Amino acid sequence: MFLSIFLICPNLLAGVVLLVPDTGGVGEGVIAEAQAKLRQGDIESARQTLQSLLSTEDSSHPELVLADMLFQNGYGKEARATLERFSTINAPRVDTFYAFGKLAIEEKRWFDAWVHAKLAERVAMPTNWTPKYQETVRAQLQLLMLASHAGRGDWAQVKSLAESLVTGDKVPDEFLSYAGEAQFHLGNIPGALEHYQRLAAQQPSFPTPELVVAKLYNAANDQVQAEAFFQKAVAVNDVEKQHTARLEYARWQLWQGKPEGVSDLLTFQTAHDDIRTEQQYLLAMAARMEKRLPEARTILDKLLQASPDSFPARNQLALVLIESPGLADQQLARQIAEENSQRFGNLADTWSTLGWIQLKAGDLDSAERSLSTATKAGTISRDTAFYISVLRAEQAAKLRAAAEQSSGPFFYRSENIPSGL
């Protein structure tokens, strides 16, 4: 679930932050007006607009709302200053401690987050918060502590707290999720499945519990158990959940470098466009991995006919075309990759693919720049690492050739290094 850095969400299962529940949208209108002023760079006008929230039920303090909005609109320095100033000159508030706790979670300062959540529990609730909303806020503080324990890897503490929160008939999904994950990490798989089964009963869209456990095993790098639970997940009777499990299992097989079973997994009919699109995309990846390039191209062409702006399909098509022996296909690959760099320049895969295509064309300088850009996002993909290794090998080969052809002493002539594409 998405949670804003600061604002306490009245609906634990909402996809967006709802500041003022059950007030006819008055609070939302104020927020929208303030957002418009903030986008124009007028922070003070936005602040004044938010003042009406002081008398609005179930709202965070206007200064905390403003700090949250500043963060979301790229005013990080001003947001921190607003938060610090407010906490200095005002009495401690629940939502102030919550704000600092959420910020600590965002910055992976797990103990700080726990401390702020505990401090928030000791402060009286604002008088403009209804009893129902106060219960919601208490649940949010529990989630803050659960996130803190989980971030530190203290699953015993997660279990202790989460199990105390799931005793009722209807509890927030997040509590059950934390309880299930804690049981998994503590080695109690039946206990984990029990919580996930309960969650699935509460939330029809929740995947089959076996699939959740399979993905947890995958994250823990236990691929034997991951595959065992993927196989259990695809055997469920619920057709739609089985389709979801088949997609996840197929994706896992591709990530493991085992494309041979993907086609069998994905031979099913579905009326859902999003599932069908993912199904065809994974089939294209399997075909590419098995060097069935014409088939991969056909699938990707069809996907792009339906969705011309799909970056994943465009990216894969460029990678398929560059392997073609035809010069026209290779040129089209470079054209697509260059267009992607202009349209999707914020994605690392854009630059990784462009770098590889430039490298295949012998343009080492351009490849160096593109692959360098791809690495700026931090962790790189396996393919990007391979592309860079090939680039370095080719650069080394050219430098070795230059050394052989130059004049002067050459003390390392007898040394060998890997070279060539």
Short mmCIF file of C-alpha atoms in Angstrom, two decimals, residues 214-223 226:
data_model
loop_
_atom_site.label_atom_id
_atom_site.label_comp_id
_atom_site.label_asym_id
_atom_site.label_seq_id
_atom_site.Cartn_x
_atom_site.Cartn_y
_atom_site.Cartn_z
CA ALA A 214 7.25 -19.01 -3.23
CA LYS A 215 8.21 -15.36 -3.71
CA LEU A 216 9.49 -15.14 -0.15
CA TYR A 217 11.69 -18.18 -0.73
CA ASN A 218 12.92 -16.60 -3.95
CA ALA A 219 13.80 -13.40 -2.09
CA ALA A 220 15.65 -15.54 0.46
CA ASN A 221 17.57 -17.17 -2.44
CA ASP A 222 16.23 -20.65 -1.68
CA GLN A 223 15.34 -21.56 -5.24
CA ALA A 226 10.72 -21.43 -4.28
#
